Short mmCIF file of C-alpha atoms in Angstrom, two decimals:
data_model
loop_
_atom_site.label_atom_id
_atom_site.label_comp_id
_atom_site.label_asym_id
_atom_site.label_seq_id
_atom_site.Cartn_x
_atom_site.Cartn_y
_atom_site.Cartn_z
CA UNK A 658 43.96 96.13 112.68
CA UNK A 659 47.26 94.86 114.46
CA UNK A 660 49.82 96.88 116.12
CA UNK A 661 52.75 98.93 113.91
CA UNK A 662 56.25 97.77 114.13
CA UNK A 663 57.37 100.61 116.20
CA UNK A 664 54.52 99.78 118.45
CA UNK A 665 55.58 96.46 118.97
CA UNK A 666 59.34 97.40 119.72
CA UNK A 667 57.76 100.08 122.25
CA UNK A 668 56.28 97.39 124.13
CA UNK A 669 59.11 95.25 123.89
CA UNK A 670 61.45 98.09 125.44
CA UNK A 671 58.50 98.52 127.91
CA UNK A 672 58.25 102.62 126.71
CA UNK A 673 54.64 103.97 126.70
CA UNK A 674 52.02 103.18 124.02
CA UNK A 675 48.94 104.76 124.40
CA UNK A 676 46.24 102.58 126.17
CA UNK A 677 44.09 101.17 123.08
CA UNK A 678 47.65 99.55 121.64
CA UNK A 679 48.52 98.27 125.07
CA UNK A 680 44.77 96.25 125.39
CA UNK A 681 44.98 95.31 122.16
CA UNK A 682 48.48 93.88 122.42
CA UNK A 683 47.43 92.14 125.62
CA UNK A 684 44.59 90.27 124.06
CA UNK A 685 46.35 89.48 120.54
CA UNK A 686 48.37 86.32 119.79
CA UNK A 687 49.97 87.61 117.50
CA UNK A 688 51.29 90.80 118.40
CA UNK A 689 52.05 89.22 121.40
CA UNK A 690 54.11 86.36 119.32
CA UNK A 691 55.55 89.80 117.29
CA UNK A 692 57.19 91.40 120.15
CA UNK A 693 58.37 87.66 121.80
CA UNK A 694 60.14 87.87 118.56
CA UNK A 695 61.39 90.87 118.43
CA UNK A 696 62.70 89.96 122.03
CA UNK A 697 64.47 87.16 120.47
CA UNK A 698 66.06 88.84 117.97
CA UNK A 699 67.22 91.22 120.28
CA UNK A 700 68.60 88.90 122.68
CA UNK A 701 69.95 86.91 119.47
CA UNK A 702 71.75 90.31 118.73
CA UNK A 703 73.58 90.71 122.35
CA UNK A 704 74.93 87.02 122.28
CA UNK A 705 76.84 87.58 118.83
CA UNK A 706 80.40 87.15 119.58
CA UNK A 707 82.91 90.15 120.07
CA UNK A 708 85.36 90.14 117.30
CA UNK A 709 89.37 89.76 118.30
CA UNK A 710 91.46 93.20 116.36
CA UNK A 711 94.38 92.27 115.32
CA UNK A 712 97.48 93.82 116.95
CA UNK A 713 97.64 97.31 117.04
CA UNK A 714 99.40 97.61 119.75
CA UNK A 715 102.63 98.43 118.37
CA UNK A 716 101.51 100.88 115.99
CA UNK A 717 99.60 102.89 118.61
CA UNK A 718 102.12 103.41 120.65
CA UNK A 719 104.50 104.46 118.42
CA UNK A 720 102.03 107.11 117.31
CA UNK A 721 101.68 108.08 120.75
CA UNK A 722 104.51 108.86 120.63
CA UNK A 723 105.06 110.71 117.42
CA UNK A 724 102.32 112.92 117.93
CA UNK A 725 102.40 113.49 122.00
CA UNK A 726 102.94 117.39 121.40
CA UNK A 727 100.18 117.87 118.90
CA UNK A 728 97.58 119.99 120.40
CA UNK A 729 94.12 116.81 120.00
CA UNK A 730 91.90 119.22 118.78
CA UNK A 731 91.80 120.69 115.31
CA UNK A 732 93.14 117.69 114.15
CA UNK A 733 92.48 118.41 110.37
CA UNK A 734 93.44 121.83 110.31
CA UNK A 735 96.12 121.14 107.79
CA UNK A 736 99.06 122.81 109.75
CA UNK A 737 98.47 119.90 112.16
CA UNK A 738 97.24 117.14 109.68
CA UNK A 739 100.85 118.62 107.37
CA UNK A 740 103.00 118.19 111.38
CA UNK A 741 102.07 115.15 111.75
CA UNK A 742 102.05 113.53 108.58
CA UNK A 743 106.00 115.17 108.93
CA UNK A 744 106.42 112.96 112.17
CA UNK A 745 105.06 110.32 111.08
CA UNK A 746 107.90 109.50 108.35
CA UNK A 747 110.20 110.49 110.78
CA UNK A 748 109.52 108.22 112.95
CA UNK A 749 108.78 105.73 110.15
CA UNK A 750 112.42 106.21 109.01
CA UNK A 751 113.95 106.04 112.32
CA UNK A 752 111.47 102.47 112.63
CA UNK A 753 113.35 101.18 109.97
CA UNK A 754 116.73 101.61 109.61
CA UNK A 755 117.92 99.05 107.48
CA UNK A 756 116.29 102.00 104.66
CA UNK A 757 119.28 104.40 105.89
CA UNK A 758 122.89 103.44 104.58
CA UNK A 759 124.61 101.25 106.13
CA UNK A 760 122.41 101.07 109.21
CA UNK A 761 122.56 97.56 110.50
CA UNK A 762 119.39 95.26 110.13
CA UNK A 763 117.11 95.11 113.33
CA UNK A 764 113.81 93.22 113.99
CA UNK A 765 110.12 94.89 113.67
CA UNK A 766 108.63 94.72 117.64
CA UNK A 767 105.48 92.35 116.16
CA UNK A 768 107.41 90.45 113.47
CA UNK A 769 107.53 87.06 115.40
CA UNK A 770 103.28 87.49 116.34
CA UNK A 771 101.79 87.26 113.29
CA UNK A 772 102.04 83.90 110.83
CA UNK A 773 103.57 84.96 107.47
CA UNK A 774 100.19 84.55 105.54
CA UNK A 775 98.48 86.58 107.66
CA UNK A 776 100.70 89.00 106.80
CA UNK A 777 100.57 88.48 103.65
CA UNK A 778 97.08 88.66 103.81
CA UNK A 779 96.36 92.13 105.28
CA UNK A 780 98.95 92.93 103.24
CA UNK A 781 96.82 92.68 99.90
CA UNK A 782 93.63 93.76 101.58
CA UNK A 783 95.61 96.77 102.77
CA UNK A 784 96.27 97.21 99.21
CA UNK A 785 92.79 96.72 97.99
CA UNK A 786 91.64 99.06 100.57
CA UNK A 787 94.04 101.94 99.44
CA UNK A 788 92.79 101.41 95.79
CA UNK A 789 89.37 102.74 96.96
CA UNK A 790 90.23 105.52 98.55
CA UNK A 791 89.42 108.29 96.24
CA UNK A 792 91.92 110.08 93.75
CA UNK A 793 94.62 112.62 95.65
CA UNK A 794 93.18 116.27 95.24
CA UNK A 795 94.14 118.28 92.45
CA UNK A 796 96.05 120.76 95.30
CA UNK A 797 98.42 118.71 97.33
CA UNK A 798 99.28 119.73 100.58
CA UNK A 799 103.13 119.46 100.07
CA UNK A 800 103.77 117.59 103.70
CA UNK A 801 101.31 114.54 102.94
CA UNK A 802 102.97 114.29 99.18
CA UNK A 803 107.13 114.32 100.90
CA UNK A 804 104.97 111.73 103.27
CA UNK A 805 103.13 109.49 100.93
CA UNK A 806 106.31 109.69 98.61
CA UNK A 807 108.41 108.53 101.42
CA UNK A 808 106.44 105.53 102.50
CA UNK A 809 105.66 104.76 98.44
CA UNK A 810 109.41 104.59 98.10
CA UNK A 811 109.71 102.11 101.30
CA UNK A 812 107.25 100.17 100.62
CA UNK A 813 109.34 99.52 96.59
CA UNK A 814 111.91 99.38 98.31
CA UNK A 815 110.70 96.28 100.48
CA UNK A 816 109.43 94.82 97.35
CA UNK A 817 112.69 94.85 95.73
CA UNK A 818 113.94 92.92 98.29
CA UNK A 819 111.19 90.33 98.68
CA UNK A 820 110.74 89.69 94.66
CA UNK A 821 115.04 89.11 94.80
CA UNK A 822 114.14 86.33 97.19
CA UNK A 823 110.72 84.31 96.02
CA UNK A 824 112.48 80.98 96.71
CA UNK A 825 112.89 82.45 100.56
CA UNK A 826 116.11 81.83 100.84
CA UNK A 827 116.82 84.02 103.71
CA UNK A 828 114.70 82.25 105.67
CA UNK A 829 111.13 82.56 107.59
CA UNK A 830 112.21 84.83 110.24
CA UNK A 831 113.69 87.71 107.45
CA UNK A 832 110.52 87.05 105.56
CA UNK A 833 108.12 87.93 107.96
CA UNK A 834 110.09 90.47 109.12
CA UNK A 835 110.01 92.17 105.52
CA UNK A 836 106.25 91.57 105.44
CA UNK A 837 105.31 92.89 109.09
CA UNK A 838 107.14 95.96 107.56
CA UNK A 839 105.17 96.42 104.70
CA UNK A 840 101.92 96.07 106.31
CA UNK A 841 103.17 98.71 109.24
CA UNK A 842 103.72 100.77 105.86
CA UNK A 843 101.18 99.93 104.28
CA UNK A 844 99.00 100.75 107.24
CA UNK A 845 100.40 104.26 107.68
CA UNK A 846 100.04 104.78 103.51
CA UNK A 847 96.68 104.37 104.58
CA UNK A 848 96.63 106.66 107.32
CA UNK A 849 97.56 109.38 105.38
CA UNK A 850 95.72 108.93 101.92
CA UNK A 851 92.61 108.55 104.46
CA UNK A 852 93.41 111.62 106.96
CA UNK A 853 94.20 113.59 103.05
CA UNK A 854 91.01 112.47 101.76
CA UNK A 855 88.68 113.44 104.45
CA UNK A 856 90.07 116.24 104.62
CA UNK A 857 89.50 117.29 101.49
CA UNK A 858 85.95 116.72 101.68
CA UNK A 859 85.35 118.50 104.63
CA UNK A 860 86.88 121.88 103.11
CA UNK A 861 85.30 121.18 100.28
CA UNK A 862 82.00 121.28 101.97
CA UNK A 863 82.46 123.39 104.01
CA UNK A 864 82.83 126.04 101.29
CA UNK A 865 79.66 124.93 100.10
CA UNK A 866 78.36 125.79 103.42
CA UNK A 867 76.24 122.00 103.19
CA UNK A 868 77.66 120.43 106.23
CA UNK B 364 73.50 94.45 127.09
CA UNK B 365 76.70 96.34 126.12
CA UNK B 366 79.98 94.67 126.92
CA UNK B 367 81.18 98.06 128.00
CA UNK B 368 79.31 97.32 131.15
CA UNK B 369 81.27 94.78 132.10
CA UNK B 370 84.80 96.29 131.87
CA UNK B 371 86.22 97.88 134.74
CA UNK B 372 89.22 99.82 134.30
CA UNK B 373 91.23 100.39 137.82
CA UNK B 374 91.44 104.20 138.40
CA UNK B 375 95.26 103.19 139.08
CA UNK B 376 95.57 102.20 135.62
CA UNK B 377 93.85 105.68 134.76
CA UNK B 378 95.92 107.35 137.05
CA UNK B 379 99.56 106.04 135.46
CA UNK B 380 98.63 106.31 131.53
CA UNK B 381 98.13 110.09 132.82
CA UNK B 382 101.45 109.98 133.39
CA UNK B 383 102.32 108.37 130.40
CA UNK B 384 103.20 105.20 131.71
CA UNK B 385 103.50 102.84 128.60
CA UNK B 386 102.43 99.57 130.75
CA UNK B 387 99.35 101.10 132.06
CA UNK B 388 98.45 102.46 128.76
CA UNK B 389 98.71 99.27 127.08
CA UNK B 390 96.94 97.57 129.77
CA UNK B 391 94.13 100.32 128.91
CA UNK B 392 93.97 98.99 125.53
CA UNK B 393 93.75 95.12 126.11
CA UNK B 394 90.97 95.66 128.66
CA UNK B 395 88.71 97.68 125.77
CA UNK B 396 90.30 96.89 122.45
CA UNK B 397 87.47 93.21 121.46
CA UNK B 398 84.82 95.86 122.57
CA UNK B 399 85.98 98.94 120.99
CA UNK B 400 86.97 96.72 117.09
CA UNK B 401 83.81 94.59 117.96
CA UNK B 402 81.51 97.69 118.16
CA UNK B 403 83.51 99.67 115.38
CA UNK B 404 83.02 96.54 112.98
CA UNK B 405 79.27 96.30 113.37
CA UNK B 406 78.38 99.81 112.64
CA UNK B 407 81.26 100.42 109.91
CA UNK B 408 81.85 96.91 108.66
CA UNK B 409 85.04 97.12 106.51
CA UNK B 410 87.93 95.82 108.71
CA UNK B 411 90.43 97.90 107.07
CA UNK B 412 88.44 100.87 108.23
CA UNK B 413 87.55 99.58 111.66
CA UNK B 414 91.46 99.35 112.68
CA UNK B 415 91.89 102.91 111.29
CA UNK B 416 89.61 104.01 113.47
CA UNK B 417 90.73 101.71 116.56
CA UNK B 418 93.62 103.40 116.12
CA UNK B 419 91.51 106.63 116.19
CA UNK B 420 90.10 106.20 119.36
CA UNK B 421 93.10 105.16 121.59
CA UNK B 422 94.57 108.01 120.23
CA UNK B 423 91.80 110.03 121.26
CA UNK B 424 91.65 108.20 124.56
CA UNK B 425 95.14 108.22 125.63
CA UNK B 426 95.97 111.70 124.60
CA UNK B 427 92.80 112.94 126.67
CA UNK B 428 92.65 111.00 129.73
CA UNK B 429 92.50 114.24 132.15
CA UNK B 430 88.75 115.10 129.90
CA UNK B 431 87.26 111.67 131.57
CA UNK B 432 85.74 113.42 134.69
CA UNK B 433 84.82 110.54 136.54
CA UNK B 434 81.46 110.78 135.48
CA UNK B 435 80.01 107.94 134.52
CA UNK B 436 81.84 104.20 133.74
CA UNK B 437 85.34 104.80 131.65
CA UNK B 438 84.56 101.96 129.52
CA UNK B 439 80.79 104.10 128.86
CA UNK B 440 83.52 107.25 127.72
CA UNK B 441 85.80 105.09 125.31
CA UNK B 442 82.73 103.44 124.02
CA UNK B 443 80.82 107.00 123.05
CA UNK B 444 84.44 107.99 121.52
CA UNK B 445 84.20 104.81 119.67
CA UNK B 446 80.73 105.37 118.55
CA UNK B 447 81.48 109.27 117.40
CA UNK B 448 84.52 108.38 115.40
CA UNK B 449 82.14 105.60 113.71
CA UNK B 450 79.85 107.88 112.93
CA UNK B 451 82.05 110.60 111.87
CA UNK B 452 82.91 108.14 109.30
CA UNK B 453 79.77 107.45 108.18
CA UNK B 454 79.09 110.96 107.00
CA UNK B 455 82.08 111.43 105.83
CA UNK B 456 82.17 112.70 102.04
CA UNK B 457 85.18 110.65 101.10
CA UNK B 458 82.40 107.31 102.82
CA UNK B 459 79.52 108.91 100.62
CA UNK B 460 81.99 109.34 97.43
CA UNK B 461 82.57 105.78 97.49
CA UNK B 462 79.52 104.51 98.46
CA UNK B 463 77.06 105.93 95.65
CA UNK B 464 73.54 105.54 95.24
CA UNK B 465 72.19 106.76 99.16
CA UNK B 466 69.04 105.00 100.33
CA UNK B 467 68.09 107.60 102.76
CA UNK B 468 69.67 110.78 102.00
CA UNK B 469 73.20 110.23 103.84
CA UNK B 470 74.52 106.93 103.71
CA UNK B 471 74.08 103.47 101.56
CA UNK B 472 74.11 99.38 102.22
CA UNK B 473 77.17 97.90 101.40
CA UNK B 474 78.84 94.65 102.41
CA UNK B 475 82.90 95.04 102.90
CA UNK B 476 84.68 94.48 99.58
CA UNK B 477 86.37 91.09 98.81
CA UNK B 478 89.13 90.77 99.77
CA UNK B 479 88.49 92.53 103.28
CA UNK B 480 88.56 88.92 105.03
CA UNK B 481 84.80 89.15 106.40
CA UNK B 482 84.08 85.96 107.48
CA UNK B 483 80.04 86.93 108.23
CA UNK B 484 79.63 83.66 110.59
CA UNK B 485 75.66 83.25 111.59
CA UNK B 486 72.41 84.44 109.38
CA UNK B 487 71.85 87.07 111.32
CA UNK B 488 75.24 88.72 111.46
CA UNK B 489 74.47 88.61 107.37
CA UNK B 490 71.34 89.86 107.80
CA UNK B 491 72.61 92.99 110.21
CA UNK B 492 75.13 92.99 107.09
CA UNK B 493 72.89 93.78 104.26
CA UNK B 494 71.34 96.72 106.15
CA UNK B 495 71.75 100.44 105.46
CA UNK B 496 74.44 101.63 107.39
CA UNK B 497 72.23 104.20 109.40
CA UNK B 498 69.54 101.64 110.19
CA UNK B 499 72.21 99.34 111.00
CA UNK B 500 73.96 101.85 113.20
CA UNK B 501 70.65 102.66 114.99
CA UNK B 502 69.45 98.87 115.35
CA UNK B 503 72.90 98.65 117.47
CA UNK B 504 73.20 100.88 119.57
CA UNK B 505 69.73 100.76 120.69
CA UNK B 506 69.12 97.08 121.05
CA UNK B 507 72.51 95.89 121.89
CA UNK B 508 74.21 99.06 123.41
CA UNK B 509 70.96 100.43 124.80
CA UNK B 510 71.29 103.81 123.72
CA UNK B 511 67.96 105.65 123.97
CA UNK B 512 65.91 107.41 121.27
CA UNK B 513 66.91 110.59 122.25
CA UNK B 514 70.24 109.68 122.62
CA UNK B 515 70.50 108.33 118.95
CA UNK B 516 68.49 110.88 118.34
CA UNK B 517 70.98 113.84 119.64
CA UNK B 518 73.88 111.65 117.47
CA UNK B 519 72.16 112.11 114.20
CA UNK B 520 71.26 115.70 115.12
CA UNK B 521 67.69 114.55 114.25
CA UNK B 522 64.51 113.41 116.13
CA UNK B 523 63.64 110.59 118.21
CA UNK B 524 61.01 109.85 115.68
CA UNK B 525 63.74 109.74 113.14
CA UNK B 526 65.48 107.41 115.60
CA UNK B 527 62.57 105.17 116.43
CA UNK B 528 61.19 105.02 112.58
CA UNK B 529 64.89 103.72 111.39
CA UNK B 530 64.58 101.40 114.44
CA UNK B 531 61.53 100.01 112.70
CA UNK B 532 62.81 99.89 109.50
CA UNK B 533 65.60 97.97 110.56
CA UNK B 534 63.78 95.38 112.60
CA UNK B 535 61.52 95.34 109.41
CA UNK B 536 64.48 94.39 107.00
CA UNK B 537 65.74 91.87 110.15
CA UNK B 538 62.17 90.38 109.49
CA UNK B 539 62.24 89.59 105.94
CA UNK B 540 65.76 87.76 105.71
CA UNK B 541 65.76 85.80 109.08
CA UNK B 542 61.97 84.87 108.05
CA UNK B 543 62.76 81.22 106.38
CA UNK B 544 64.66 80.74 109.98
CA UNK B 545 61.76 81.51 111.73
CA UNK B 546 59.19 79.88 109.95
CA UNK B 547 56.19 81.68 111.50
CA UNK B 548 54.13 82.57 108.56
CA UNK B 549 51.12 83.32 110.43
CA UNK B 550 52.56 86.04 112.66
CA UNK B 551 53.31 89.38 111.05
CA UNK B 552 53.55 92.93 111.32
CA UNK B 553 51.01 95.20 110.50
CA UNK B 554 53.87 98.04 109.37
CA UNK B 555 52.24 100.80 108.33
CA UNK B 556 55.81 102.22 106.80
#
């Protein structure tokens, strides 16, 4: 009887196994080959290339500034969640002054760094992910609703502007800026919806006493 | 071994970042974003979720630099936060609701949905991607990140035997997926699992 996979892994990792298993492995070509293959597979996994993240620092930096006064723990309490959501919306409003009447248009910080096609693709991916989120809870937190409505409203206004310039007459830079803002808004919308879904789920499960 | 072990974040950066110096904060992010994101993608697969978790990890790290006591490497501390957040996501009711049909009582195997831009470049990556979440995360934490069975057991609030058993399951599934590539039909594991 050859060694079990768990024992082969233990031998690969130089972990203790019983004496009979150790002596079997030493004498069995098949088990020795199995240990070698496990080691090769581990080496292959370690050699897999790293994955470059998208440029998220501007978002993180903005959120750091927004939430710097919030207590780090107990993020899932409804008061903290509502507070941070409202702060996020206020910050977003401040970040996109073109939505304020009469305000001059400014360029988004990272708009020029990402190709337009990538921004469109990322926007589509975020929309796909948003559609997969569970429906909003029956009992909504008011601050969440305000934030979600505000974000959706801003996305709609962006879409109107994008639709009115399908020919791209406003120029590549403007298109890039609009799509960059759209990605940022969708990302924030996902963040709020995701936090809401997880919060609702945790609360429901805790009430059932099964988590 | 884990790429985190090769990353040395200067103490000066930490000191300045604790004082909310944006340059130091960005330097810490630049040094660690790629390994953190890679780890998150290996654990949760979905790019959109990994990106959200990446934000959450760095928000927690940069807000709580004072909690890093200097015991162990800073990169290791960041990694532990990333692992914790990824496993929290995998255990979340939201994730479970999204992915019904659990094969292990908690978490199910899945591939990232179409349209999320996942490009699994190798047979091994595809095979890893097909593993159930628990098996995939355990094989990655153990074989790549170097976590011990005892450490994994603590993360999952289970026993070391659970970790060993899941690791063996993962290797059995990887072997099955990669067998044609290895091409050695005479060598078979006699797993009792």
